[in-house]
Coordinates of C-alpha atoms and ligand atoms in Angstrom, one line a residue:
X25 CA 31.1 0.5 -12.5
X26 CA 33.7 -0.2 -9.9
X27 CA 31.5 -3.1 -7.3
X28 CA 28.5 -4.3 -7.0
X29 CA 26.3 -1.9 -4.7
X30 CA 25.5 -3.2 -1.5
X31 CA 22.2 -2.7 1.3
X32 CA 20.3 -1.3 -1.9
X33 CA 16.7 -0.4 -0.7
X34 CA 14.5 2.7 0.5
X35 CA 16.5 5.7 1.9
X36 CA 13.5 8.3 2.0
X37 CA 9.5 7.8 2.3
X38 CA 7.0 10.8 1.7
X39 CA 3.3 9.7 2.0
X40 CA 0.2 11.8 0.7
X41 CA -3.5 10.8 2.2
X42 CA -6.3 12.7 1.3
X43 CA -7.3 16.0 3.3
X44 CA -11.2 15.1 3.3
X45 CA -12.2 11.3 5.3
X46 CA -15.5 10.3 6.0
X47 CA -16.4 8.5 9.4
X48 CA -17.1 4.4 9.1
X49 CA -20.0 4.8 11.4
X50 CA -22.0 7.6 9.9
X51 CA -21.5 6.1 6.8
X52 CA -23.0 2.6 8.4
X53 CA -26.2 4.8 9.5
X54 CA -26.1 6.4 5.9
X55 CA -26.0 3.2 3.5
X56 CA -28.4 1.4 6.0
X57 CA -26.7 -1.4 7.0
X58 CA -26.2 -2.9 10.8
X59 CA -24.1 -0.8 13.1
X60 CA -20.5 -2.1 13.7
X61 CA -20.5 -3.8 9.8
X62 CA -17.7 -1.6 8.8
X63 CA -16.4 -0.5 11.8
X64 CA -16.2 -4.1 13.6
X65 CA -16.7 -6.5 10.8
X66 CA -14.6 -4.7 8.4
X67 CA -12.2 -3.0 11.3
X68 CA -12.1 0.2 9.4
X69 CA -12.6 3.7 11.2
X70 CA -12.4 6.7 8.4
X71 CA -12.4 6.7 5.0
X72 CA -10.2 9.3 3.0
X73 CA -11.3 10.6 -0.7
X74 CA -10.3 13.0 -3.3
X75 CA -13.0 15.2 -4.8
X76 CA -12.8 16.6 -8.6
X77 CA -9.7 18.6 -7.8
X78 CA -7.3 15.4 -7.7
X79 CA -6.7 13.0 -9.8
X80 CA -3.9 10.2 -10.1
X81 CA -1.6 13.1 -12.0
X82 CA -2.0 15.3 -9.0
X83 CA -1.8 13.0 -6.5
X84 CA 1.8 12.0 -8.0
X85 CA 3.1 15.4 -8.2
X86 CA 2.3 16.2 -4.6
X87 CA 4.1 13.3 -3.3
X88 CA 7.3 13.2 -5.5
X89 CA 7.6 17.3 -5.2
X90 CA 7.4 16.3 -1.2
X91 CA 9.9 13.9 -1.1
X92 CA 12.2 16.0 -3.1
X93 CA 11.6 19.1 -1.0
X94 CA 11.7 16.9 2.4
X95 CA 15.1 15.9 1.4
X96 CA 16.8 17.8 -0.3
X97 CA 17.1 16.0 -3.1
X98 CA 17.8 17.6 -6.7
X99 CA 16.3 16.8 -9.5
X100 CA 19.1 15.9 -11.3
X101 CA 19.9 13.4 -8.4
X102 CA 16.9 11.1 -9.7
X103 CA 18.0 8.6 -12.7
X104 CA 15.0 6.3 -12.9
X105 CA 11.1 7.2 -11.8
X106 CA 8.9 4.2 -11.8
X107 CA 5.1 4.8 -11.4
X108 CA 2.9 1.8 -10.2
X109 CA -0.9 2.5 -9.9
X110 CA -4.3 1.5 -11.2
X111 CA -6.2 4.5 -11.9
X112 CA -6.0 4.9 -15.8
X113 CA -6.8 8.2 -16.9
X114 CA -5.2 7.8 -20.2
X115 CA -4.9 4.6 -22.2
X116 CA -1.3 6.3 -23.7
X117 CA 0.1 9.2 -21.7
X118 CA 1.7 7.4 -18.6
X119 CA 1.7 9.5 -15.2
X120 CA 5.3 9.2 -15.1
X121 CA 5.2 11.7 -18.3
X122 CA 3.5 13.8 -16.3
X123 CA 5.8 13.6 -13.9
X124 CA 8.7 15.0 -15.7
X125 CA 6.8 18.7 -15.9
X126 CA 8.9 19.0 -11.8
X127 CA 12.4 17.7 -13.7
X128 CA 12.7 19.7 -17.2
X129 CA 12.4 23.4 -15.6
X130 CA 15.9 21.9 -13.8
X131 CA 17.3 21.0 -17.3
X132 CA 16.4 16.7 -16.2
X133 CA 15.1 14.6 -18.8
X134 CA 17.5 11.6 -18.5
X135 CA 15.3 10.1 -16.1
X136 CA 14.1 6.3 -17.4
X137 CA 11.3 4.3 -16.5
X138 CA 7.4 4.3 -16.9
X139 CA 4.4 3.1 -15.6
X140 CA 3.5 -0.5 -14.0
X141 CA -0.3 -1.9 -13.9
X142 CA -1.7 -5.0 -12.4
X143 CA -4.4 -3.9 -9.7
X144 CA -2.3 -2.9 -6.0
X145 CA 0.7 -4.7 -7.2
X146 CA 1.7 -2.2 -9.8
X147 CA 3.9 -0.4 -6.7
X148 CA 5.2 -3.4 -5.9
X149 CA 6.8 -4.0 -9.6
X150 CA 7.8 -0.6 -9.7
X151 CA 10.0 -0.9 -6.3
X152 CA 11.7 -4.0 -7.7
X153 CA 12.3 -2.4 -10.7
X154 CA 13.7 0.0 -9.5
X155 CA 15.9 -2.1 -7.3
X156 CA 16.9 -3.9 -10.1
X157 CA 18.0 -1.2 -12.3
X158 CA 20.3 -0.2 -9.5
X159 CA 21.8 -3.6 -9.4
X160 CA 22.0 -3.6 -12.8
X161 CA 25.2 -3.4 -15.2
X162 CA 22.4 0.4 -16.4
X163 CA 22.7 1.8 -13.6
X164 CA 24.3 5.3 -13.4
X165 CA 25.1 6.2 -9.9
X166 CA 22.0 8.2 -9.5
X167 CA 18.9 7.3 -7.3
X168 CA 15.6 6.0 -8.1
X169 CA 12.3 7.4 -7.0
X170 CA 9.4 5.0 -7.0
X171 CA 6.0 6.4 -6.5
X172 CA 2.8 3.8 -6.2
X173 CA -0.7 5.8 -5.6
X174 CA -4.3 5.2 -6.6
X175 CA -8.0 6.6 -5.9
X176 CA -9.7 3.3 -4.6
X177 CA -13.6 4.4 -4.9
X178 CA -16.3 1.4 -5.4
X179 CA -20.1 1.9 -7.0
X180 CA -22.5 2.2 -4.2
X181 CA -22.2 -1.5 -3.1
X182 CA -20.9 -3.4 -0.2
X183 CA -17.4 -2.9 -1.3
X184 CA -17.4 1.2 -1.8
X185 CA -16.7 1.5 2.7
X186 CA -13.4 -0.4 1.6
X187 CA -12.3 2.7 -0.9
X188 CA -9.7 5.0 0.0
X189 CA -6.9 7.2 -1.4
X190 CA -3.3 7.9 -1.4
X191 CA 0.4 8.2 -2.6
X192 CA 3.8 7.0 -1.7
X193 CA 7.1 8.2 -3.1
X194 CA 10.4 6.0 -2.1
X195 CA 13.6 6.7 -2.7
X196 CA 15.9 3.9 -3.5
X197 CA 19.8 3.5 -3.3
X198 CA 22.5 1.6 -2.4
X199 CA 23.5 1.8 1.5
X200 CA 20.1 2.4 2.5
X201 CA 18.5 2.0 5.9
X202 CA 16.1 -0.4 4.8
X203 CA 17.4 -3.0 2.8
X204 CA 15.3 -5.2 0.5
X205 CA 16.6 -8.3 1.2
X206 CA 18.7 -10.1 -1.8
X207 CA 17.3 -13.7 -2.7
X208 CA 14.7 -13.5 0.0
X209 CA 11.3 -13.8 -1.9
X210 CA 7.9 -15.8 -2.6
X211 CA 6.2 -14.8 -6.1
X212 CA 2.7 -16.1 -7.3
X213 CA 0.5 -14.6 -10.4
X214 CA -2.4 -16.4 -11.6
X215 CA -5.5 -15.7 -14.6
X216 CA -8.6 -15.0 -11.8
X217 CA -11.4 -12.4 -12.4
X218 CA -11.4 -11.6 -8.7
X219 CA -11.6 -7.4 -9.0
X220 CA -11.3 -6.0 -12.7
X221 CA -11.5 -2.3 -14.2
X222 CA -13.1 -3.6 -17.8
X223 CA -15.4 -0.7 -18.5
X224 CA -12.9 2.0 -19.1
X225 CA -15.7 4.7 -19.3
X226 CA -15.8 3.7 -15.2
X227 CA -13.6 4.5 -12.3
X228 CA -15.3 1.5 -10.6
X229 CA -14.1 -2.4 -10.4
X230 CA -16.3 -5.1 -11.2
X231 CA -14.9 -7.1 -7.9
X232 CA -15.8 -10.6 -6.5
X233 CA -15.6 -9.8 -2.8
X234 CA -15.9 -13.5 -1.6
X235 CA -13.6 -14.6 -4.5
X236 CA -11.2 -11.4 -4.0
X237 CA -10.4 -13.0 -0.5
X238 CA -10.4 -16.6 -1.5
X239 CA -7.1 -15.5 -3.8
X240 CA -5.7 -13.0 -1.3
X241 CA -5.4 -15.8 1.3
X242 CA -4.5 -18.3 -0.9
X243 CA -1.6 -16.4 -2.5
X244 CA -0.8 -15.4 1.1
X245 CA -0.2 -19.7 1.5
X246 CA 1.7 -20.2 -1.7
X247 CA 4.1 -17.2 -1.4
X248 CA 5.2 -17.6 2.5
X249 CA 5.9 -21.1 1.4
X250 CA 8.1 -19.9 -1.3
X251 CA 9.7 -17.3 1.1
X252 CA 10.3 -19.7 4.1
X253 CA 11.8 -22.2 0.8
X254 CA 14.0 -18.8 -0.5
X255 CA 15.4 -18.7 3.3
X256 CA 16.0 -22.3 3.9
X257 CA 18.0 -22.1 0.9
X258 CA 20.2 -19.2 1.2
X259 CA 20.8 -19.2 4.8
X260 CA 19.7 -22.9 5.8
X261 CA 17.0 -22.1 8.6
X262 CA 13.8 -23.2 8.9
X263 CA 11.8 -20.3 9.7
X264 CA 8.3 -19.3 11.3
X265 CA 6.5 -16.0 12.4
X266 CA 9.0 -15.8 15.1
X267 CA 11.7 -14.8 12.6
X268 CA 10.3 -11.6 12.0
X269 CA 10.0 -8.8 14.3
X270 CA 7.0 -7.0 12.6
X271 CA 5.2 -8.7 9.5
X272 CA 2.5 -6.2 7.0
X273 CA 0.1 -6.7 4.4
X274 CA -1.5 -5.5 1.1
X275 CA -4.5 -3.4 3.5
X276 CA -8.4 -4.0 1.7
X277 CA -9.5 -3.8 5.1
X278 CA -8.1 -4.0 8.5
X279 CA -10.1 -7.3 9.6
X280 CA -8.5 -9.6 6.4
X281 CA -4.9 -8.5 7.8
X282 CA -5.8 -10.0 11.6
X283 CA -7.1 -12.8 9.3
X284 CA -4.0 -12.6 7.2
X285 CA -1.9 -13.1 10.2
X286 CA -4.0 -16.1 11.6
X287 CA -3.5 -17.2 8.2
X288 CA 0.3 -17.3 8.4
X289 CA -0.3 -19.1 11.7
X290 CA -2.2 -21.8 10.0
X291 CA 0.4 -22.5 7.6
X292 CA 3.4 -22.6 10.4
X293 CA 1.3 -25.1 12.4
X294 CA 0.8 -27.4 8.9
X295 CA 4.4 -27.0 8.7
X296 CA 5.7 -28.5 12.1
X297 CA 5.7 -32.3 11.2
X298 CA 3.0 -34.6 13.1
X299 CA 4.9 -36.0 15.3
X300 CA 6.2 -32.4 16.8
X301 CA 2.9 -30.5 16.4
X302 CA 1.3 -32.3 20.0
X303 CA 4.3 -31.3 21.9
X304 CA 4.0 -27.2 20.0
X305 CA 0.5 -26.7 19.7
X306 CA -1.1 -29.4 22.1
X307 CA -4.8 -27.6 22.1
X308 CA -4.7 -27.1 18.6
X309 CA -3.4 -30.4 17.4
X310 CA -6.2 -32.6 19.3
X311 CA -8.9 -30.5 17.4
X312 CA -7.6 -30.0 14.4
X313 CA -5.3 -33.3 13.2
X314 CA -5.3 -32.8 9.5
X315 CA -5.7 -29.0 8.1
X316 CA -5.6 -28.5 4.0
X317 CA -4.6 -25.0 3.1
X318 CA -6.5 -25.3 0.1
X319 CA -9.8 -26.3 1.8
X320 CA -9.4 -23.8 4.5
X321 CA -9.9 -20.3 3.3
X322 CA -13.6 -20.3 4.7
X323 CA -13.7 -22.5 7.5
X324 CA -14.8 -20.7 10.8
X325 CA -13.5 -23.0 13.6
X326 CA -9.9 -23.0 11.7
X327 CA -10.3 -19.4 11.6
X328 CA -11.6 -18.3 15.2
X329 CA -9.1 -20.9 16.7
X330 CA -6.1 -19.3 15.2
X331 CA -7.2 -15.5 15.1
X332 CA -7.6 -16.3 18.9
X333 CA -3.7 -17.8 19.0
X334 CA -2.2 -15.5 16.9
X335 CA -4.1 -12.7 19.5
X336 CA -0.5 -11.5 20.9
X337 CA 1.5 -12.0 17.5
X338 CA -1.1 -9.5 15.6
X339 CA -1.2 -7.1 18.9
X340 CA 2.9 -7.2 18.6
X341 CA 3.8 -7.8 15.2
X342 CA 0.8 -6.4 12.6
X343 CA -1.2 -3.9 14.1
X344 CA 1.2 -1.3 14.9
X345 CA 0.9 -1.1 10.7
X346 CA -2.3 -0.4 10.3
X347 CA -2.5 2.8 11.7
X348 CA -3.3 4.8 7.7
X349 CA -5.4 1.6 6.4
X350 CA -7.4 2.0 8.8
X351 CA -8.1 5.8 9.3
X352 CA -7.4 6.7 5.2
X353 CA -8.7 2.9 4.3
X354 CA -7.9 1.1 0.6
X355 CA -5.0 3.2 -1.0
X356 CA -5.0 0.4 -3.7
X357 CA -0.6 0.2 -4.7
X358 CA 0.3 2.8 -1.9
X359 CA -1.7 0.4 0.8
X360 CA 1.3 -2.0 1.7
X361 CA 3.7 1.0 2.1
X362 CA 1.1 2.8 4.3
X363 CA 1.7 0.0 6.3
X364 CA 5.3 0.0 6.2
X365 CA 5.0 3.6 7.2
X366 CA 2.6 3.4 9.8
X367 CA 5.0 0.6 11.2
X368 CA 8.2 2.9 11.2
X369 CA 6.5 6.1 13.1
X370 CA 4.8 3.2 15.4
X371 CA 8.4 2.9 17.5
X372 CA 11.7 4.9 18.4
X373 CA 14.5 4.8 15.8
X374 CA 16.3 2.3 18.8
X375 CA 13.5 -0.4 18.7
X376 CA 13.6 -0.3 14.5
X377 CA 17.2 -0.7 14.5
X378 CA 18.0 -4.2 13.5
X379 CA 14.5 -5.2 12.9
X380 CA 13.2 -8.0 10.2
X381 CA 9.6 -7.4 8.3
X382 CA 7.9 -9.5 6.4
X383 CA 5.8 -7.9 3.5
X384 CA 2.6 -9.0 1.2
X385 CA 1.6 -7.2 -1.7
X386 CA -1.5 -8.4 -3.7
X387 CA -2.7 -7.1 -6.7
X388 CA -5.8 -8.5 -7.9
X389 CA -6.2 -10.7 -11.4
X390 CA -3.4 -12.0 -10.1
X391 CA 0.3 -11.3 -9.4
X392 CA 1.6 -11.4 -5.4
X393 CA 5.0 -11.8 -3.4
X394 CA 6.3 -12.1 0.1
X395 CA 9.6 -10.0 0.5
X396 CA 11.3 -9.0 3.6
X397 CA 13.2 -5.4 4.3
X398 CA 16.2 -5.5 6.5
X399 CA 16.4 -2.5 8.9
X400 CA 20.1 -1.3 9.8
X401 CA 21.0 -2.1 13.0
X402 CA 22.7 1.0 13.0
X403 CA 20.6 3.2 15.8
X404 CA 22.6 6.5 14.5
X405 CA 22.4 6.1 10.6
X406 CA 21.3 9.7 9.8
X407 CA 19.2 8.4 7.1
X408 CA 16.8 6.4 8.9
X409 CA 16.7 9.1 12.0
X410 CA 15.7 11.7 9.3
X411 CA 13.4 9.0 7.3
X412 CA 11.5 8.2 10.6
X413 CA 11.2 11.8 11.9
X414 CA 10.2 13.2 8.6
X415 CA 7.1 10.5 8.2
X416 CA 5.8 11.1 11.7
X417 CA 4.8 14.5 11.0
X418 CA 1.9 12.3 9.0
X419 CA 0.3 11.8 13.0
X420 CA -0.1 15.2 13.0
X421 CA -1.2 15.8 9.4
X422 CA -3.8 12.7 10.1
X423 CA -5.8 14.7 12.8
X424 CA -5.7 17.9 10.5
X425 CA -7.6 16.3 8.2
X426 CA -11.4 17.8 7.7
X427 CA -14.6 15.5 8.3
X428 CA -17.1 15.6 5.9
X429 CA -20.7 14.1 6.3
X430 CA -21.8 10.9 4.3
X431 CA -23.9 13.1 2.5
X432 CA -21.3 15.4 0.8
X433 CA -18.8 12.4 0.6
X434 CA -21.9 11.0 -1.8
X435 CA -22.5 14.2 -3.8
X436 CA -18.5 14.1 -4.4
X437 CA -19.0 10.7 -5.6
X438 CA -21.7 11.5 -7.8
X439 CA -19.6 14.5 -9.0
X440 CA -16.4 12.4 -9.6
X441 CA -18.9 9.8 -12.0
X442 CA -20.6 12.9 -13.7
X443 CA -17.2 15.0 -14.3
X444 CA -15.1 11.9 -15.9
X445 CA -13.3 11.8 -18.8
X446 CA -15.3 15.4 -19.7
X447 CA -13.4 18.0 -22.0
X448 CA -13.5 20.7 -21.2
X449 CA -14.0 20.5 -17.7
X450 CA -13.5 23.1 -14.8
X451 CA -13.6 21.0 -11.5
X452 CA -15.9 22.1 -8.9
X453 CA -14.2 20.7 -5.6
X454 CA -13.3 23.7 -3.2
X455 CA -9.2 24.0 -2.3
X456 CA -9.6 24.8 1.4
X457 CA -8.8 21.3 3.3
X458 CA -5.8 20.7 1.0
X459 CA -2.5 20.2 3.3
X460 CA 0.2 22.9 2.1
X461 CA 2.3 21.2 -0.7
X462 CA -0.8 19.9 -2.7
X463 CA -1.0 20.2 -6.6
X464 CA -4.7 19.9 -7.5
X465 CA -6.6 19.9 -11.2
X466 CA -7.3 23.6 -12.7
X467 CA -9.0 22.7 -15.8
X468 CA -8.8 20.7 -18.5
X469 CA -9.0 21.8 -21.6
X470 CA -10.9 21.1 -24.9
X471 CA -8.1 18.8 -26.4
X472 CA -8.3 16.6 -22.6
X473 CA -5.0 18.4 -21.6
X474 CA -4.6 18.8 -17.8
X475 CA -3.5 21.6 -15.9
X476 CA -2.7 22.0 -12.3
X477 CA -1.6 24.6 -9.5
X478 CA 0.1 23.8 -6.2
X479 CA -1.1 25.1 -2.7
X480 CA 1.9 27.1 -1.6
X481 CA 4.3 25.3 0.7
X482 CA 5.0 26.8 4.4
X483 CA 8.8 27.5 4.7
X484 CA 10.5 24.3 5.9
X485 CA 7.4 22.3 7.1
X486 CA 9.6 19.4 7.8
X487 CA 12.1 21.0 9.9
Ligands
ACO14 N1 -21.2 -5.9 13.6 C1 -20.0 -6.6 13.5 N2 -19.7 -7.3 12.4 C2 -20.5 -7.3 11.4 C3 -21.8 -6.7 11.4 C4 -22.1 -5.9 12.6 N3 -23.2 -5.3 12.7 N4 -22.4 -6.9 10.2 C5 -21.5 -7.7 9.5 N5 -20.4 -8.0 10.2 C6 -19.2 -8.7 9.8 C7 -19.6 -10.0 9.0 O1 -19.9 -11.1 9.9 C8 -18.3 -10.2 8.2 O2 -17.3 -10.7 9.1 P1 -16.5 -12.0 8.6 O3 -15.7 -11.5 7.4 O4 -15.6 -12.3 9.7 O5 -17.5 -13.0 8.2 C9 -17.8 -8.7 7.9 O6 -18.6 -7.9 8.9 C10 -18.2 -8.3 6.5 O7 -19.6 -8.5 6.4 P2 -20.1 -9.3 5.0 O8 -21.5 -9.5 5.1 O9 -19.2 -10.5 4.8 O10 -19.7 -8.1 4.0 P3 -20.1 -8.0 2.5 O11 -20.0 -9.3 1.8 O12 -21.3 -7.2 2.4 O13 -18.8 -7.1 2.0 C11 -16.5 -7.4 1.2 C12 -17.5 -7.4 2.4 C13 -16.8 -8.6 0.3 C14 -15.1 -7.4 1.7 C15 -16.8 -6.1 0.4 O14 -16.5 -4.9 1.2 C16 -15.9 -6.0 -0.9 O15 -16.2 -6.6 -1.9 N6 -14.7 -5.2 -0.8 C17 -13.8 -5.1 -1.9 C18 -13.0 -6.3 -2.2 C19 -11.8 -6.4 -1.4 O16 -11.4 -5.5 -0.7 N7 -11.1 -7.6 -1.5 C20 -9.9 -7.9 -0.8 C21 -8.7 -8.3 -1.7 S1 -8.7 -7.5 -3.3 C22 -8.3 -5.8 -3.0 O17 -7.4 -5.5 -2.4 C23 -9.2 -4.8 -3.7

């Protein structure tokens, strides 16, 4: 290989959400509980789900045949396919295997990678991976095509309103229009039973809300540090939220990330040394002298006081991201990159141009980093016009959806728990919501093999 490729990161996004969502506030009226406890305490509006007919297999077909069709790519253009998900439908066949059934008609089966697991991080992995590879002395020229997805569903608990659904696909390259920056990182991992899959009969968690959060925001602390460290060192500036023109998060629900950005707030303030913080922050500092990170995570006055400071920075920098968490909710891998995609269709090419995010991606149990994506400053690169025109069509495709009432989202549910891991097994979810381009499950078959169909395209939907 002649020289080392340069601006290597994400040159096409196709996201899949589910066609079926379920309103927040006839689901509070339908488990019970006090009106505004999802919609205001948890700051989530609809709720996407996947009935019998999809599965994790499906859900990746649909989303890498998308990208592919979207843009023009060939097959035989792909070198490396990394999936990244949670939802385990078999303990030895990876999804990626599956996956190959859209190459080897084409004569493709060079293609390396597998599959990455560690609760929402899994996507993560699989985009640095695939990064990597085309850093790498093994790379052959040819892109990469990462795809993170998962069906986030909960038991009937106070966690199943945080579920959703959904799939990314990202194509990765050198000389792309958003560059992962080099060097620029904060990693933490950890042993914590915070949110688990142990029963593998189940599609459900055992999860530790209180404790899930508790190691969110704490891994939020210890990777920013390392990130605002990774800066200081490799371009000697001492950094705050300022340095970043939009900054997302791993997406449970929509209330942690306005938390999540307070939280970021906390930590700049107990970074300013003492004797500066009176002259920065001279409300803050007289009530709150001595903040410990560590002893924080709960505290109510720490919290209200800097979710009401951080008001503007979450209005200008955060929220414009949270458009899919918080009408498809939970996409487990996929959530962070629902953000970043929610963020991209959120402005005009000119006001991306040149812009710096910040990203967190969680994954329960634990592993976490903070990385930032570079966008070009570049207002004509072709690539990023065509990325960002080809993901707003998702606005559209977000009001298409069909509502369904609690009560069939429930029978689904129960369907979902009856039907899994059955052989054979004909689903019994109908086809009609599903957007053109879907692959869903036909059967599957005494030996557990799974077969599937595709709903037929319309002719150049993205043009
Ligand atoms: N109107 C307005 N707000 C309300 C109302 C109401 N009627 N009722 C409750 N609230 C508020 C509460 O005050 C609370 O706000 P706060 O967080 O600021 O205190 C919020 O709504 C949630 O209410 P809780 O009683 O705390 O909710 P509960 O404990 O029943 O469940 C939880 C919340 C723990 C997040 C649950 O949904 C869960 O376990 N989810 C899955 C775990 C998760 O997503 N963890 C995040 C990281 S791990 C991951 O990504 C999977």
């Amino acid at each position: 290989m002649g020289s080392w490729p340069e601006n290597v990161g994400i040159l096409a996004m196709e996201l899949y959400f589910p066609s079926q969502y379920v309103e927040q506030t006839e689901l509070e009226q339908f488990d019970g509980v006090s009106a505004g406890k999802y919609t205001i305490g948890l700051g989530q509006k609809q709720m996407g789900f996947c009935s019998d007919r999809e599965d994790i297999n499906s859900l990746c077909l649909t989303v890498v045949q998308n990208l592919l069709d979207n843009n023009g790519i060939r097959p035989s253009d792909i070198g490396r396919l990394e999936v990244g998900t949670e939802t385990i439908i078999d303990k030895s066949k990876s999804v990626k295997t599956v996956l190959m059934q859209l190459f080897e008609p084409h004569g493709v089966t060079d293609i390396e990678g597998i599959d990455t697991t560690n609760a929402c991080f899994g996507g993560t992995a699989a985009l640095f991976n695939s990064v990597a590879w085309v850093e790498s002395s093994l790379w052959n020229g040819r892109y990469a095509l990462v795809v993170a997805a998962d069906i986030a569903i909960y038991a009937k608990s106070a966690a199943r309103p945080t579920g959703g659904a959904g799939a990314i696909a990202m194509l990765v390259g050198p000389n792309a229009p958003l560059v992962i920056d080099r060097g620029l990182r904060g990693f933490y991992c950890r042993h914590v039973y915070d949110f688990y899959k142990p029963d593998l009969t189940s599609e459900y968690p055992v999860v530790d809300g209180k404790l899930s959060i508790q190691c969110y925001l704490s891994a939020l602390d210890k990777c920013y540090k390392l990130y605002t460290h990774s800066v200081k060192k490799r371009v000697n500036q001492d950094i705050n939220l300022n340095y970043f023109h939009a900054i997302l998060f791993h997406t449970p629900f929509c209330k942690l990330v306005q938390k999540s950005l307070a939280r970021l707030a906390v930590n700049d303030y107990v970074n300013v040394p003492e004797g500066a913080r009176a002259v920065k922050y001279p409300d803050l500092d007289k009530k709150f002298p001595n903040i410990k990170l560590e002893e924080s995570y709960f505290d109510r006055e720490i919290e209200s006081a800097f979710l009401a400071y951080s008001k503007d920075l979450f209005e200008e920098k955060t929220k414009p991201s949270l458009l899919v968490a918080n009408l498809v909710g939970n996409m487990y891998t996929p959530s962070l990159y629902g953000g970043l995609v929610s963020f991209l269709v959120s402005k005009d090419v000119s006001q991306l141009a040149g812009a710096k995010v910040g990203l967190f991606s969680y994954g329960s149990g634990l592993a976490s980093l903070f990385f930032s994506i570079t966008i070009t400053a570049d207002v004509k690169n072709k690539d990023l016009n065509k990325l960002v025109s080809n993901l707003k069509l998702i606005i559209s495709l977000l009001d298409q959806r069909a509502k369904a009432a609690p009560q069939e989202f429930d029978k689904i549910m129960e369907e979902r728990k009856e039907s899994l891991h059955k052989a054979p097994y004909e689903p019994l979810g109908n086809t009609d919501t599903f957007f053109p381009g879907t692959y869903y499950l036909t059967k599957i078959d005494e030996a557990y093999r799974r077969f599937y169909d595709r709903v037929p395209t319309s002719i150049n939907n993205h043009e």
